[in-house]
Coordinates of C-alpha atoms in Angstrom, one line a residue:
M1 CA 119.8 98.8 114.2
Q2 CA 118.1 99.7 110.9
Q3 CA 114.5 98.6 110.6
Q4 CA 113.9 96.0 107.9
R5 CA 111.9 97.1 104.9
W6 CA 108.4 95.8 104.9
R7 CA 107.7 93.8 101.7
R8 CA 105.2 91.0 101.5
N9 CA 107.6 88.8 99.5
N10 CA 110.3 89.3 102.2
L11 CA 108.2 87.6 104.8
R12 CA 108.9 84.0 105.6
P13 CA 106.3 81.8 104.0
R14 CA 104.8 80.8 107.3
D15 CA 104.3 84.6 108.0
R16 CA 103.3 85.6 104.5
F17 CA 100.4 83.2 104.4
V18 CA 99.4 83.4 108.0
R19 CA 95.7 84.1 108.5
E20 CA 96.2 86.9 111.1
L21 CA 99.1 89.4 110.6
T22 CA 100.2 92.3 112.8
I23 CA 102.0 95.2 111.3
D24 CA 103.8 98.0 113.0
L25 CA 103.7 101.3 111.1
K26 CA 106.2 103.3 113.2
G27 CA 104.4 102.6 116.4
H28 CA 100.9 102.3 115.0
L29 CA 100.0 98.7 115.5
L30 CA 97.4 97.1 113.3
T31 CA 96.2 93.6 113.0
V32 CA 94.5 92.2 109.9
E33 CA 93.2 88.9 108.8
Q34 CA 94.0 88.0 105.3
N35 CA 92.9 85.4 102.8
A36 CA 96.2 84.5 101.0
E37 CA 94.3 82.3 98.5
S38 CA 92.5 85.4 97.1
A39 CA 93.1 89.0 96.3
S40 CA 92.4 89.9 99.9
A41 CA 96.0 89.4 101.1
L42 CA 98.0 92.2 102.7
W43 CA 99.7 93.6 99.6
D44 CA 102.5 96.1 99.5
A45 CA 100.4 98.9 98.0
S46 CA 98.0 98.7 100.9
V47 CA 100.8 99.0 103.5
A48 CA 102.4 101.9 101.5
L49 CA 99.1 103.8 101.5
A50 CA 98.4 103.2 105.2
S51 CA 102.0 104.3 106.0
H52 CA 101.6 107.5 103.9
L53 CA 98.3 108.4 105.5
L54 CA 99.7 108.1 109.0
S55 CA 102.8 110.1 108.1
L56 CA 100.6 113.2 107.3
P57 CA 100.0 115.8 109.9
P58 CA 97.6 114.3 112.5
D59 CA 94.9 116.9 111.9
T60 CA 94.8 116.2 108.1
F61 CA 91.7 114.0 108.5
N62 CA 90.0 115.8 111.4
D63 CA 86.3 115.9 110.7
K64 CA 86.8 114.4 107.2
T65 CA 84.7 111.6 105.7
I66 CA 86.7 108.7 104.2
V67 CA 85.6 106.0 101.8
E68 CA 87.9 103.1 100.8
I69 CA 87.0 101.3 97.7
G70 CA 88.1 97.7 96.9
A71 CA 89.1 97.6 100.6
G72 CA 90.4 94.0 100.7
C73 CA 91.9 93.7 104.2
G74 CA 90.9 97.4 104.8
L75 CA 94.3 98.4 106.2
P76 CA 94.4 102.1 105.1
G77 CA 90.8 102.9 106.2
I78 CA 91.3 101.0 109.4
A79 CA 94.5 102.9 110.1
L80 CA 92.7 106.2 109.8
A81 CA 89.7 105.1 111.9
K82 CA 92.0 103.8 114.7
Y83 CA 94.6 106.6 114.8
R84 CA 93.0 109.7 113.5
E85 CA 89.9 111.8 114.4
T86 CA 87.9 111.4 111.3
A87 CA 84.2 112.2 110.8
G88 CA 83.6 108.6 109.6
V89 CA 85.2 105.8 107.6
V90 CA 83.4 103.6 105.1
L91 CA 85.0 100.4 103.9
S92 CA 83.5 99.1 100.7
E93 CA 84.0 95.7 99.1
L94 CA 82.2 93.1 97.1
S95 CA 79.7 91.0 99.1
E96 CA 81.9 87.9 99.0
E97 CA 84.8 89.7 100.7
L98 CA 82.7 91.6 103.3
Q99 CA 83.2 88.9 106.0
L100 CA 87.0 89.6 106.0
V101 CA 86.5 93.3 106.2
Q102 CA 84.1 92.8 109.1
A103 CA 86.6 90.6 110.9
N104 CA 89.4 93.2 110.6
V105 CA 87.2 96.0 111.8
K106 CA 86.3 93.8 114.9
L107 CA 90.0 92.8 115.4
N108 CA 90.9 96.5 115.7
E109 CA 87.9 97.3 118.0
L110 CA 86.4 99.7 115.5
T111 CA 82.9 98.4 115.1
S112 CA 81.4 101.7 116.3
K113 CA 83.7 103.8 114.1
V114 CA 83.6 102.1 110.7
D115 CA 80.7 101.5 108.3
I116 CA 81.0 98.5 105.9
V117 CA 79.1 98.4 102.6
D118 CA 78.6 96.0 99.8
Y119 CA 79.6 98.0 96.7
Y120 CA 80.3 96.9 93.2
W121 CA 82.0 99.7 91.3
G122 CA 79.8 101.7 89.0
T123 CA 76.5 100.8 90.8
D124 CA 74.3 103.3 92.6
V125 CA 75.9 104.9 95.6
T126 CA 73.0 107.1 96.8
S127 CA 71.8 104.4 99.3
W128 CA 74.9 104.6 101.4
I129 CA 76.5 108.0 100.5
K130 CA 74.4 111.1 101.6
T131 CA 77.3 113.5 100.9
K132 CA 80.3 113.1 98.7
P133 CA 83.3 112.1 100.9
D134 CA 86.3 114.3 101.5
Y135 CA 88.7 111.5 100.7
I136 CA 88.6 108.3 98.7
L137 CA 91.3 105.7 99.4
A138 CA 92.3 103.1 96.8
A139 CA 95.2 100.6 97.0
D140 CA 96.1 98.2 94.2
V141 CA 92.8 98.7 92.3
V142 CA 94.4 99.2 88.8
Y143 CA 95.2 95.7 87.5
E144 CA 92.5 94.3 85.3
I145 CA 91.6 96.4 82.3
Q146 CA 88.1 94.8 82.0
H147 CA 87.2 96.6 85.2
F148 CA 88.4 100.1 84.3
D149 CA 85.0 101.3 83.0
V150 CA 83.3 100.6 86.4
L151 CA 86.3 101.7 88.4
V152 CA 86.4 105.1 86.7
Q153 CA 82.6 105.4 87.0
A154 CA 83.0 104.7 90.8
F155 CA 85.4 107.6 91.1
V156 CA 83.0 109.8 89.1
D157 CA 80.0 108.9 91.3
L158 CA 81.9 109.5 94.5
C159 CA 83.8 112.7 93.7
T160 CA 82.9 116.3 93.9
V161 CA 84.3 118.6 91.1
S162 CA 87.3 120.6 92.4
N163 CA 86.3 123.8 90.7
S164 CA 82.7 123.6 91.7
T165 CA 81.2 126.6 93.5
D166 CA 78.9 124.3 95.5
D167 CA 80.1 123.8 99.0
P168 CA 83.7 125.0 98.3
A169 CA 84.9 123.6 101.7
R170 CA 84.4 120.0 100.5
R171 CA 86.6 118.8 97.6
T172 CA 87.0 115.1 97.2
T173 CA 90.6 113.9 96.9
I174 CA 91.5 110.4 95.8
I175 CA 94.6 109.1 97.5
M176 CA 95.7 106.0 95.5
A177 CA 98.6 103.6 95.8
M178 CA 99.5 101.7 92.7
E179 CA 102.0 98.9 92.2
H180 CA 103.4 99.1 88.7
R181 CA 103.0 95.9 86.7
W182 CA 102.1 96.7 83.1
K183 CA 102.8 100.0 81.5
D184 CA 100.2 99.7 78.7
V185 CA 97.5 98.8 81.2
E186 CA 98.3 101.7 83.4
A187 CA 98.4 104.0 80.4
E188 CA 94.9 102.9 79.5
F189 CA 93.7 103.6 83.0
W190 CA 95.1 107.1 83.1
T191 CA 93.6 107.9 79.6
R192 CA 90.2 106.9 80.9
M193 CA 90.6 109.0 84.0
E194 CA 91.7 112.0 82.0
N195 CA 88.7 111.6 79.7
A196 CA 86.4 111.5 82.7
G197 CA 87.8 114.9 83.9
F198 CA 90.4 113.7 86.5
V199 CA 93.8 115.3 87.1
A200 CA 96.5 113.4 89.0
S201 CA 99.8 114.2 90.7
V202 CA 102.4 111.7 91.9
V203 CA 103.7 112.0 95.5
S204 CA 107.4 112.8 95.6
R205 CA 109.4 109.8 96.7
E206 CA 111.4 112.1 99.0
T207 CA 108.3 112.4 101.2
L208 CA 107.7 108.6 101.3
D209 CA 109.2 106.2 103.8
P210 CA 111.2 103.5 101.9
I211 CA 110.7 101.1 104.8
Y212 CA 107.0 100.8 103.8
V213 CA 106.9 102.1 100.2
P214 CA 108.8 99.9 97.7
D215 CA 110.2 101.2 94.4
A216 CA 107.5 99.4 92.5
V217 CA 104.7 101.4 94.3
D218 CA 103.7 105.0 93.6
L219 CA 101.1 107.2 95.4
Y220 CA 98.9 109.6 93.6
Y221 CA 96.6 112.5 94.6
I222 CA 93.7 112.8 92.2
R223 CA 90.8 115.3 91.8
K224 CA 88.0 115.7 89.4
S225 CA 88.7 119.0 87.6
H226 CA 85.6 119.3 85.5
E227 CA 82.4 117.5 84.5
V228 CA 82.2 115.4 81.4
T229 CA 78.8 115.1 79.7
T230 CA 79.2 111.6 78.4
S231 CA 79.5 108.5 80.7
V232 CA 82.9 106.8 81.0

């Protein structure tokens, strides 16, 4: 029997809006609380990103540091903390959403393996980041153009430069899942990212599992190729 494709809108209303939701990513069970009345519901891009991360070779994230920005329910970061041998996972969110993140870390018994920080994009990161992370995770963060300046600044602050000679073993890679909604808004985001020195590549759909990755969602690998002297 073919497995049904996971789509939030395919769930029955009583399941879609349930407070606590369990998802099976090919044998990787994860439970998350969601707040269906806010942005912190379990959206398709978050499931797509978590699915992709767990489909990579298991040693991909060995001894790597991970930061998820705009974590929401925190599914991608929680998936790595639970099923991969990382060097540490940080879930960051606005203060008003931290209670949900904390609940999900506790639900998955990861309190000792995950750090949770109150972070507004574009603000100082030095109090909670001692070394730039190996990977940044971002799901469904590109949707409101008025936040693009601080979002791009967050990426600038958290990323190493890929051609830097400093500590060549550590190169920050952003892995981002984006649900396509408005072409003009997305174009503006990519223009600002390019102006800030970032280069992106889209993940081939042939490598993605259609059960968890809908046609409306793409995944990107992004690196900072060079420094830009002016702020974004």
